[in-house]
mmCIF file of C-alpha atoms in Angstrom:
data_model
loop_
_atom_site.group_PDB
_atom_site.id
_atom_site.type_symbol
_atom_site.label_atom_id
_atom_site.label_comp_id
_atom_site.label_asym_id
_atom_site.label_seq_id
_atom_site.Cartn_x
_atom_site.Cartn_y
_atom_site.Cartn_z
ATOM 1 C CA UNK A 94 -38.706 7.261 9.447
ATOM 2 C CA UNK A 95 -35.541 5.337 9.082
ATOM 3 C CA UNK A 96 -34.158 6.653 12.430
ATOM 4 C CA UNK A 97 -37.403 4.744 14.057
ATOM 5 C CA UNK A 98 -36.152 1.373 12.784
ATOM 6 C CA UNK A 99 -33.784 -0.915 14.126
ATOM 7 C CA UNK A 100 -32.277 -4.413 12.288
ATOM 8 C CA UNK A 101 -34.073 -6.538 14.927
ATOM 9 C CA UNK A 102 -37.466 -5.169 14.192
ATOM 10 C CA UNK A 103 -37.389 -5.855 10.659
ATOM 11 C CA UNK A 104 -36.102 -9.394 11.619
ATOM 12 C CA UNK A 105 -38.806 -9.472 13.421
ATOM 13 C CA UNK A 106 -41.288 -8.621 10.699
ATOM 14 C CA UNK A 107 -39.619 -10.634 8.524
ATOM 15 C CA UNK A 108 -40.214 -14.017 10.330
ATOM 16 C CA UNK A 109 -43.324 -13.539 11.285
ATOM 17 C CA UNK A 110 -44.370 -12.945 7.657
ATOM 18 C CA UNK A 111 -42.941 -16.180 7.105
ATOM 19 C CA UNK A 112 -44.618 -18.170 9.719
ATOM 20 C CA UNK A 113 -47.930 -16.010 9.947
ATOM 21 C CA UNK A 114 -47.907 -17.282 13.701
ATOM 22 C CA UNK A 115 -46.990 -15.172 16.959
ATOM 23 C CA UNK A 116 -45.750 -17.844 19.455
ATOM 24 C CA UNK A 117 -43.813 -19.919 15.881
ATOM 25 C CA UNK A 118 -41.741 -16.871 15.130
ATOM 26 C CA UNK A 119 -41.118 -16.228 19.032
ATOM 27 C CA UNK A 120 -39.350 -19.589 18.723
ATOM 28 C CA UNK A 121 -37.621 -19.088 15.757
ATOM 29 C CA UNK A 122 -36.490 -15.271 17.015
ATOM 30 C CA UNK A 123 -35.757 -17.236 20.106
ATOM 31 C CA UNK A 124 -37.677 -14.636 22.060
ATOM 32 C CA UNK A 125 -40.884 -14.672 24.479
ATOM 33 C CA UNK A 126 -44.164 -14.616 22.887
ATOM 34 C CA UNK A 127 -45.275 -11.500 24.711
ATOM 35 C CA UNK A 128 -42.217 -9.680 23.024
ATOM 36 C CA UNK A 129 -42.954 -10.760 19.760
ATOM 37 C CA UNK A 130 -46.257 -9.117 20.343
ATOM 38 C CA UNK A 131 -44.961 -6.270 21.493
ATOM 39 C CA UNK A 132 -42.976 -5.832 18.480
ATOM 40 C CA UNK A 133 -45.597 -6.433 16.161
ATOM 41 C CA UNK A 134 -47.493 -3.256 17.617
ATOM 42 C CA UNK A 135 -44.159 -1.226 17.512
ATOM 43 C CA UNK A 136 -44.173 -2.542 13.594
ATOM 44 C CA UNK A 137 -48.417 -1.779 12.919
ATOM 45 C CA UNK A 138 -47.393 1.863 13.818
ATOM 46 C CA UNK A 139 -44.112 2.178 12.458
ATOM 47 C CA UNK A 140 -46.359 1.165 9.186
ATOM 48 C CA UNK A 141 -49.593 2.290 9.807
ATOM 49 C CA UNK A 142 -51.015 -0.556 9.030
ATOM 50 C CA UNK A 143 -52.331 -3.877 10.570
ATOM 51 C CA UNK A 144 -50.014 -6.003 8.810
ATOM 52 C CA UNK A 145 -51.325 -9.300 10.351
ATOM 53 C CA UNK A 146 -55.053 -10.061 10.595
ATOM 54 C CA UNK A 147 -55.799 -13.027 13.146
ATOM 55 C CA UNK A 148 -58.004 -15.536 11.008
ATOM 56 C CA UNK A 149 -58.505 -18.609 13.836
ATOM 57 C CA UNK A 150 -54.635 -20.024 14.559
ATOM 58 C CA UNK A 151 -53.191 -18.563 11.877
ATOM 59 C CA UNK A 152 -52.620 -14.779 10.870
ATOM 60 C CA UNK A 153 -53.277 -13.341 7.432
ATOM 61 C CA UNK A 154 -50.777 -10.582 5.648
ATOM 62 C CA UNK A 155 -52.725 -7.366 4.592
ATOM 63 C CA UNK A 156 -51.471 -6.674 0.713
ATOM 64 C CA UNK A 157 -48.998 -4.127 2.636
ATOM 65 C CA UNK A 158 -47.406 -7.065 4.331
ATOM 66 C CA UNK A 159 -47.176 -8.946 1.456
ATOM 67 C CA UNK A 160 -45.509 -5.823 -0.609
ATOM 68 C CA UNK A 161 -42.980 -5.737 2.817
ATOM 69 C CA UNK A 162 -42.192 -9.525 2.370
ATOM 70 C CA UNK A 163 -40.751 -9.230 -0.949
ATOM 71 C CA UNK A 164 -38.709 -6.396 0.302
ATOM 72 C CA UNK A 165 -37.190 -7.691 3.096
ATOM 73 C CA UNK A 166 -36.166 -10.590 1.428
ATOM 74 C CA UNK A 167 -33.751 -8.660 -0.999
ATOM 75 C CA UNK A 168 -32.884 -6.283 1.870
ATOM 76 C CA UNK A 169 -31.379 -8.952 3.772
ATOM 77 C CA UNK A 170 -29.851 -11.079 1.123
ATOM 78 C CA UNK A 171 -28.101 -7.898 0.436
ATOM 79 C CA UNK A 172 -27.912 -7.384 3.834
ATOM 80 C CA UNK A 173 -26.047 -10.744 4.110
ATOM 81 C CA UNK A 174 -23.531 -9.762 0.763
ATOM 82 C CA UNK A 175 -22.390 -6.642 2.667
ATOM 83 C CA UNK A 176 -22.151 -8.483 6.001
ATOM 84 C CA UNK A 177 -20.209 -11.827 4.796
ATOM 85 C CA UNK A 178 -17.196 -10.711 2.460
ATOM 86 C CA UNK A 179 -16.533 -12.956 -0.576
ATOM 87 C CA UNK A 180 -12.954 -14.434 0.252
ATOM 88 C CA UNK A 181 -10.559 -12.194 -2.264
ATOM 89 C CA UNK A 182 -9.705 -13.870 -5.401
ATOM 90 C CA UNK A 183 -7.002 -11.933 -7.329
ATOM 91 C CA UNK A 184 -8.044 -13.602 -11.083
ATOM 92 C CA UNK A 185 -11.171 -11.816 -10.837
ATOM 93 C CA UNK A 186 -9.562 -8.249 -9.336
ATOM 94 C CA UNK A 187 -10.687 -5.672 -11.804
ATOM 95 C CA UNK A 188 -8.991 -1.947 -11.251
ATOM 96 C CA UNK A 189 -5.729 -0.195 -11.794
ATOM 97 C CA UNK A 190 -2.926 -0.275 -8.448
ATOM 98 C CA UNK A 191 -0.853 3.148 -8.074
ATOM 99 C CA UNK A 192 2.597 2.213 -7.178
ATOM 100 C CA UNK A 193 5.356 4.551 -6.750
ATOM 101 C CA UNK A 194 9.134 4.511 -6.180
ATOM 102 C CA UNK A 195 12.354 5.869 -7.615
ATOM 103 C CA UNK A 196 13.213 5.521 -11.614
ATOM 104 C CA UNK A 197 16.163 2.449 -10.566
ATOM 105 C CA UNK A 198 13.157 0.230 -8.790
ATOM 106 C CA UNK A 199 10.671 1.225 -12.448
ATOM 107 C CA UNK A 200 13.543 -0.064 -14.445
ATOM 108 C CA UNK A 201 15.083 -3.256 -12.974
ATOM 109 C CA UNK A 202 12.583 -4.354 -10.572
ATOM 110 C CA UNK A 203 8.905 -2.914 -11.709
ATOM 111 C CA UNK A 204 9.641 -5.491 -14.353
ATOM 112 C CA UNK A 205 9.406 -8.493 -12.492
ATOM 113 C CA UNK A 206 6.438 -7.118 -10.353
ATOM 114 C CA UNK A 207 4.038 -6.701 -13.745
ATOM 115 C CA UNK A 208 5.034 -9.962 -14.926
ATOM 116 C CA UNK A 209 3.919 -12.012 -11.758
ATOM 117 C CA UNK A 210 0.925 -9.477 -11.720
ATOM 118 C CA UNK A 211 0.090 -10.188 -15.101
ATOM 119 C CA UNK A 212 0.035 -14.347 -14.198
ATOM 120 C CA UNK A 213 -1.729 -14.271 -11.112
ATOM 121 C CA UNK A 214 -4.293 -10.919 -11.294
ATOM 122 C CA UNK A 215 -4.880 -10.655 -15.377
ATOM 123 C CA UNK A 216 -7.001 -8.017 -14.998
ATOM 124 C CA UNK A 217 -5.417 -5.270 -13.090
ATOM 125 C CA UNK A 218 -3.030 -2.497 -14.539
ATOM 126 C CA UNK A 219 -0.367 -0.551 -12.826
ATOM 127 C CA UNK A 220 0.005 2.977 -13.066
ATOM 128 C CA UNK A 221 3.692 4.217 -11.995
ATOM 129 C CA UNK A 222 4.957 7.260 -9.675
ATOM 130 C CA UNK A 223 8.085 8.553 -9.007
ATOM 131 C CA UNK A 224 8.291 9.119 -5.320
ATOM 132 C CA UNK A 225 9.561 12.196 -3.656
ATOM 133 C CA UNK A 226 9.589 12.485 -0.243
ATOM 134 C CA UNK A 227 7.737 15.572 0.244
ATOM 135 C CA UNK A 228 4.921 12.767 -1.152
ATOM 136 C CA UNK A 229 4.371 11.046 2.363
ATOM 137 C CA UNK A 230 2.236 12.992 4.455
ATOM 138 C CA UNK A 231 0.137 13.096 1.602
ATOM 139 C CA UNK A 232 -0.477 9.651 1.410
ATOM 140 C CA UNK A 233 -3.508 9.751 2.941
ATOM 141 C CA UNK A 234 -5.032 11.603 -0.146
ATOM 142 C CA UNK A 235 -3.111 10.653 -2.779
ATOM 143 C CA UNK A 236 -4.078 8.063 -4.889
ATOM 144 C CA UNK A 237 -0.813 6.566 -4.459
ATOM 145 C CA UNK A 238 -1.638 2.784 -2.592
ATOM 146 C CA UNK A 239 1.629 1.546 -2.052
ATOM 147 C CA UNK A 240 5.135 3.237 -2.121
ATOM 148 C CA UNK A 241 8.921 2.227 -1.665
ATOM 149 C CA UNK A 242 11.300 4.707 -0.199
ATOM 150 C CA UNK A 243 14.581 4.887 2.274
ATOM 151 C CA UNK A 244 14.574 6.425 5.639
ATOM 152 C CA UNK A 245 17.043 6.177 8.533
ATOM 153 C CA UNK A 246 13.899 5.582 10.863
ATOM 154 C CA UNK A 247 10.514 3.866 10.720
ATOM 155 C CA UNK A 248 8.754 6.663 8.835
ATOM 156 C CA UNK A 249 5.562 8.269 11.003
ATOM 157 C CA UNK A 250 1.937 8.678 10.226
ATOM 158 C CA UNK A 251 1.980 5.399 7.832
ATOM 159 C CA UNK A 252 2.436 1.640 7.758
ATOM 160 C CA UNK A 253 5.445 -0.228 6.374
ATOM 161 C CA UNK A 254 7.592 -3.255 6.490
ATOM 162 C CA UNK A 255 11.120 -2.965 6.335
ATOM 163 C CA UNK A 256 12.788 -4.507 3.209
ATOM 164 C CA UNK A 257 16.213 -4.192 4.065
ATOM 165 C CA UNK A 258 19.268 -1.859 4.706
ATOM 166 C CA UNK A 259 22.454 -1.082 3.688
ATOM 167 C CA UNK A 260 25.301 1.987 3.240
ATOM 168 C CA UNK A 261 25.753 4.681 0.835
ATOM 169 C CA UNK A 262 29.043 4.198 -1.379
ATOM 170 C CA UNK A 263 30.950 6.738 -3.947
ATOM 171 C CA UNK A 264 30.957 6.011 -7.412
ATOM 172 C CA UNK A 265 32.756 7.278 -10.548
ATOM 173 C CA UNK A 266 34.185 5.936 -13.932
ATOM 174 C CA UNK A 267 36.490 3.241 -14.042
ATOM 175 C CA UNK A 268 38.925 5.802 -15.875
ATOM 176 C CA UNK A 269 38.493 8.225 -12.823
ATOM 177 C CA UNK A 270 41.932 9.254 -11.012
ATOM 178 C CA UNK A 271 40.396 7.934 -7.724
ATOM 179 C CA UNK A 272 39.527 4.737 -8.994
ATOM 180 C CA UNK A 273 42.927 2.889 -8.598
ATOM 181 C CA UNK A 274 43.066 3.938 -4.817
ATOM 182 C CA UNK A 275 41.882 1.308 -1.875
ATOM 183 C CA UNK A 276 40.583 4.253 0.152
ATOM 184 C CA UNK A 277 39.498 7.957 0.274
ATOM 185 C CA UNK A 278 39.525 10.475 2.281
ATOM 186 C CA UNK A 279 37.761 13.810 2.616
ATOM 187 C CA UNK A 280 39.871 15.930 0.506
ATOM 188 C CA UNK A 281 39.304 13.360 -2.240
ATOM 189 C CA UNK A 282 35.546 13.274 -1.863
ATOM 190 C CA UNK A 283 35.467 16.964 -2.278
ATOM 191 C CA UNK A 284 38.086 17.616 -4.945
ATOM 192 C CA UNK A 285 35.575 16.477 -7.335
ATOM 193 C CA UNK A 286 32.196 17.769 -8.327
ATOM 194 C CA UNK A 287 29.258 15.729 -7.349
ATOM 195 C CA UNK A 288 26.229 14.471 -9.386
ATOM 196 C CA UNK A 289 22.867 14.103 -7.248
ATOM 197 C CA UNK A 290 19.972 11.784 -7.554
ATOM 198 C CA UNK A 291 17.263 14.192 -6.585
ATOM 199 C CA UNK A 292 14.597 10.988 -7.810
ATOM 200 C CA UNK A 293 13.175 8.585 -5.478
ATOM 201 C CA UNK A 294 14.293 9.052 -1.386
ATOM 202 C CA UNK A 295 16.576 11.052 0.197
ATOM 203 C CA UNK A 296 20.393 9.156 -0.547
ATOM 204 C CA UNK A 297 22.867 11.277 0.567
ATOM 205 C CA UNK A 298 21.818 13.760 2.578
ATOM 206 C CA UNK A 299 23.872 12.242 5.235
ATOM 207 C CA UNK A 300 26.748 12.690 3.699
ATOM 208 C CA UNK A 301 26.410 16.384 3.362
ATOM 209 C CA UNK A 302 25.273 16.642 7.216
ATOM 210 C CA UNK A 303 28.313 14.521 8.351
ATOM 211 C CA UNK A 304 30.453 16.728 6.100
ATOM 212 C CA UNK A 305 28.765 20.494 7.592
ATOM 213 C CA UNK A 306 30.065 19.146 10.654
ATOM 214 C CA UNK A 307 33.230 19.575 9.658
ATOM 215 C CA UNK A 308 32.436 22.970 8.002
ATOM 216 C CA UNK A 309 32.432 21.041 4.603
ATOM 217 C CA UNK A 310 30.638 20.585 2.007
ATOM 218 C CA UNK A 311 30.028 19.407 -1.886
ATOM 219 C CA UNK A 312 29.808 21.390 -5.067
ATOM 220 C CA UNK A 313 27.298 19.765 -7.446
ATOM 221 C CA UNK A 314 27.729 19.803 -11.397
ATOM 222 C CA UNK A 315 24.457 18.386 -12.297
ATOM 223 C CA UNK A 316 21.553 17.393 -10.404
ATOM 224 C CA UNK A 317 19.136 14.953 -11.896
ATOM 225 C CA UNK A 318 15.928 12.528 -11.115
ATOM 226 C CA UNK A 319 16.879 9.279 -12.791
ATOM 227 C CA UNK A 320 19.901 6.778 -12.395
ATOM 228 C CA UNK A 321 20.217 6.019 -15.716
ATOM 229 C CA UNK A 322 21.296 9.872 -17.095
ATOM 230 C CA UNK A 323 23.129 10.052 -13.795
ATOM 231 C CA UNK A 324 25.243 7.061 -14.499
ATOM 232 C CA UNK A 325 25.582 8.358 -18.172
ATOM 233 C CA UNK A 326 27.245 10.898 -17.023
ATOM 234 C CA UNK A 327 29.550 9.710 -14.121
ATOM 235 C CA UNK A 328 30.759 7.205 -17.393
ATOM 236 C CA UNK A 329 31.487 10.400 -19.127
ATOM 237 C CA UNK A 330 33.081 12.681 -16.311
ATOM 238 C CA UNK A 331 35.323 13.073 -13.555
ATOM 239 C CA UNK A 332 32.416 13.390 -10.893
ATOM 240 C CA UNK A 333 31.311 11.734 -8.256
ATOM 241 C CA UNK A 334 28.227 10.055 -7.016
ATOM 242 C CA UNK A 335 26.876 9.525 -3.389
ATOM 243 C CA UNK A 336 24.259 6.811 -3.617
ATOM 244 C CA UNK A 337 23.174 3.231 -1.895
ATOM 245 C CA UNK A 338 25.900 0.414 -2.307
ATOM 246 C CA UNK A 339 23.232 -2.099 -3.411
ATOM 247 C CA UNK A 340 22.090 0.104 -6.537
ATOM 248 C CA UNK A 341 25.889 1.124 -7.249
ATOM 249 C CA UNK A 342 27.034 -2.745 -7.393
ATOM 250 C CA UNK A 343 23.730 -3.170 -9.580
ATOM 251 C CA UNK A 344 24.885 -0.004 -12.052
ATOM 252 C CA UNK A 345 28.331 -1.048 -12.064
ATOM 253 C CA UNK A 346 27.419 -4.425 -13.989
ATOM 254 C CA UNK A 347 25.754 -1.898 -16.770
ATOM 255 C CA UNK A 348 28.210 0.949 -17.059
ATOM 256 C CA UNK A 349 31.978 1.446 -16.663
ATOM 257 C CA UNK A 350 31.644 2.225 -13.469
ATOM 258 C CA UNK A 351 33.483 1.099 -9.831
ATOM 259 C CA UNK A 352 32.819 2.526 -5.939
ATOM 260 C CA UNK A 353 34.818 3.248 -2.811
ATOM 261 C CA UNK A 354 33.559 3.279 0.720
ATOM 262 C CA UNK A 355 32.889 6.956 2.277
ATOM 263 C CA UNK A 356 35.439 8.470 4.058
ATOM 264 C CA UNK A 357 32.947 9.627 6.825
ATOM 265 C CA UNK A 358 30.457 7.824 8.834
ATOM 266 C CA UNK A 359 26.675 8.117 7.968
ATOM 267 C CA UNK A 360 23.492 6.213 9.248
ATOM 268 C CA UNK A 361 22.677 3.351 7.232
ATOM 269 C CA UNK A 362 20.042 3.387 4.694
ATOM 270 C CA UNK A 363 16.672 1.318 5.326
ATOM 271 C CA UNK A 364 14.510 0.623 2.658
ATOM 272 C CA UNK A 365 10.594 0.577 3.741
ATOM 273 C CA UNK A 366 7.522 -0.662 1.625
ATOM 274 C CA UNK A 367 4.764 2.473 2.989
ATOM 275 C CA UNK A 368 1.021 2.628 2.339
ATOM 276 C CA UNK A 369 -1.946 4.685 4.206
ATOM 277 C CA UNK A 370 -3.102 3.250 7.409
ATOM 278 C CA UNK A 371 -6.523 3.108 5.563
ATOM 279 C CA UNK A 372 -5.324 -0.326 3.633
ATOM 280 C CA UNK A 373 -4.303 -1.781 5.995
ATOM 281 C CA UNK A 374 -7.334 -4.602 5.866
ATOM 282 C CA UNK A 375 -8.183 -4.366 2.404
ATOM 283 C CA UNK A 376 -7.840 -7.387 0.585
ATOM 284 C CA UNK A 377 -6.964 -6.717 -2.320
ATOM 285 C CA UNK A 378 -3.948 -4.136 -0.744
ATOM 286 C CA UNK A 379 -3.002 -6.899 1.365
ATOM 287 C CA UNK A 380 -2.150 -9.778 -1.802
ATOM 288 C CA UNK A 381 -0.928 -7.247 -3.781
ATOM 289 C CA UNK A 382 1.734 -5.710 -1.373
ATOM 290 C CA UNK A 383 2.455 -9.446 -0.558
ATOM 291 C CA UNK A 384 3.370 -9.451 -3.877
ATOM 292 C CA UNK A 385 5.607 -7.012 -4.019
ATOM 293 C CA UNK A 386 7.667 -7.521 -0.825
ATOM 294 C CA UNK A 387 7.896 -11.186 -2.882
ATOM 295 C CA UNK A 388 9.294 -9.782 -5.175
ATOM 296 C CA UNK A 389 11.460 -7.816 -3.622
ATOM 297 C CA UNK A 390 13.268 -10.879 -1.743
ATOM 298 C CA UNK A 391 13.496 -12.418 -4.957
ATOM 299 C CA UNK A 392 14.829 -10.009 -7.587
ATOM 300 C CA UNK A 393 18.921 -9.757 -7.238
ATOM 301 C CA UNK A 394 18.836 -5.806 -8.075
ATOM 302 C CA UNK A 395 16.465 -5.259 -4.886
ATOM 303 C CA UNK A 396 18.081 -4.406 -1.440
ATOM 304 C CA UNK A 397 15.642 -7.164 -0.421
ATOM 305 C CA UNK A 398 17.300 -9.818 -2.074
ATOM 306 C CA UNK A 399 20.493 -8.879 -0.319
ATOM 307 C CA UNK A 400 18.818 -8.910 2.771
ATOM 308 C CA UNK A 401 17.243 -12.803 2.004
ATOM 309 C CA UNK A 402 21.316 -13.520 0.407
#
């Protein structure tokens, strides 16, 4: 039956059960009295029954119009709720928000993010991801809502803002034998073992590309997902690290740590905030990645801040 029905006919219905008067509801539906009319019939059928029964001026509602009546009232109030969105309030945001990013932007900037969540949308929890690239094209079914990552381009198939950009840099202990030079060069970037930062987006695979064109290339000692063990162990060792300059100025104020420019020329990192095409509109998506790009500007271990500085 439902496919019989259209909005205007129960509108229809609906007004003239109010004013129990053919040509009164024509005015009100802004519509000829003859249509009106015509509508009614299409209604009698589409109910099989009479509906209105002409008593003089007036027409009386058959207990089938008067069960109807109620009905359509709550249909279109709710009608109206789904129609008219409720302006987004973040205090009264109930849920939990999947975020996801590398283990450096859980532990000096995730921080900041909760705390201004906690303040201005009490009621929502974050549940945490480490990112991995290979995670993007599934974005669209993942329950991950908004991501952080690096890529040399504007990454494909999602949305994003750019936070900001910089260069990958070479670290290693303050004690290391290439720490008292200005410069390196090649042979000094590859005299050493490397450690990797497999966590998070891809940081160095530039370096290795610039460095097969020159029928080069790195021997790794230890390959690991977070910053912290990976800066551990650079303390600890005579390796090397390829990773962003912003995060290896940020590490260097925690560890014993110092960093040289690259001896090769690589793209420069960009940083991109990424999310499904699907939230794009949603309210709640919308304030809460607000937030976070906010925060971003604002906290000095982000590469946004150094892009705001």
């Amino acid at each position: 039956m439902i496919h019989r029905v259209n909005l205007n006919l129960l509108r229809s219905l609906k007004v003239l059960l109010e004013e129990r008067h053919v040509s009164h509801a024509a005015d009100k539906l802004n519509l000829t009295q003859s249509a009106v009319s015509r509508q009614l019939s299409q209604l009698r059928s589409l109910f099989a029954d009479p509906l209105l029964i002409r008593e003089g001026n007036t027409l009386i509602p058959t207990p089938k119009a008067l069960q109807l009546q109620a009905k359509l009232a709550h249909w279109f109030l709710e009608l109206d709720d789904l129609l008219v969105e409720e302006a987004f309030d973040p205090e009264k945001w109930h849920g939990e928000f999947v975020l996801s990013s590398s283990d450096y932007v859980a532990q000096y900037i995730l921080p900041n993010i909760f705390e201004a969540l906690a303040v201005q949308a009490p009621n929502v929890s974050i549940q945490y991801r480490l990112w991995q690239p290979d995670l993007l094209p599934q974005l669209a079914t993942s329950d991950i809502q908004l991501a952080s990552s690096m890529s040399p381009t504007q990454p494909e198939g999602v949305s994003s803002i750019q936070i900001g950009e910089d260069v990958p840099v070479c670290v290693m202990s303050r004690a290391h034998p290439l720490a008292k030079q200005d410069s390196l060069s090649v042979t000094d970037l590859l005299a050493y073992a490397h450690i990797k930062v497999i966590g998070g987006g891809d940081k160095d695979s530039y370096v290795d590309e610039a460095l097969a064109n020159l029928q080069k290339q790195r021997r790794f000692a230890l390959k690991v997902p977070f910053f912290y063990a990976a800066a551990q162990s650079l303390c600890q060792s005579q390796h090397l690290m390829v990773i962003p300059e912003h995060i290896a100025r940020n590490l260097k104020k925690h560890f014993s740590l110092t960093y040289k420019p690259l001896p090769i020329t690589t793209p420069r990192h960009k940083y991109w905030l990424l999310w499904h095409a699907k939230y794009d509109n949603d309210p709640s998506h919308l304030w809460i990645r607000s937030l976070v790009l906010q925060v971003m500007s604002e906290a000095t271990y982000s590469i946004g801040y150094d892009a705001k500085s």
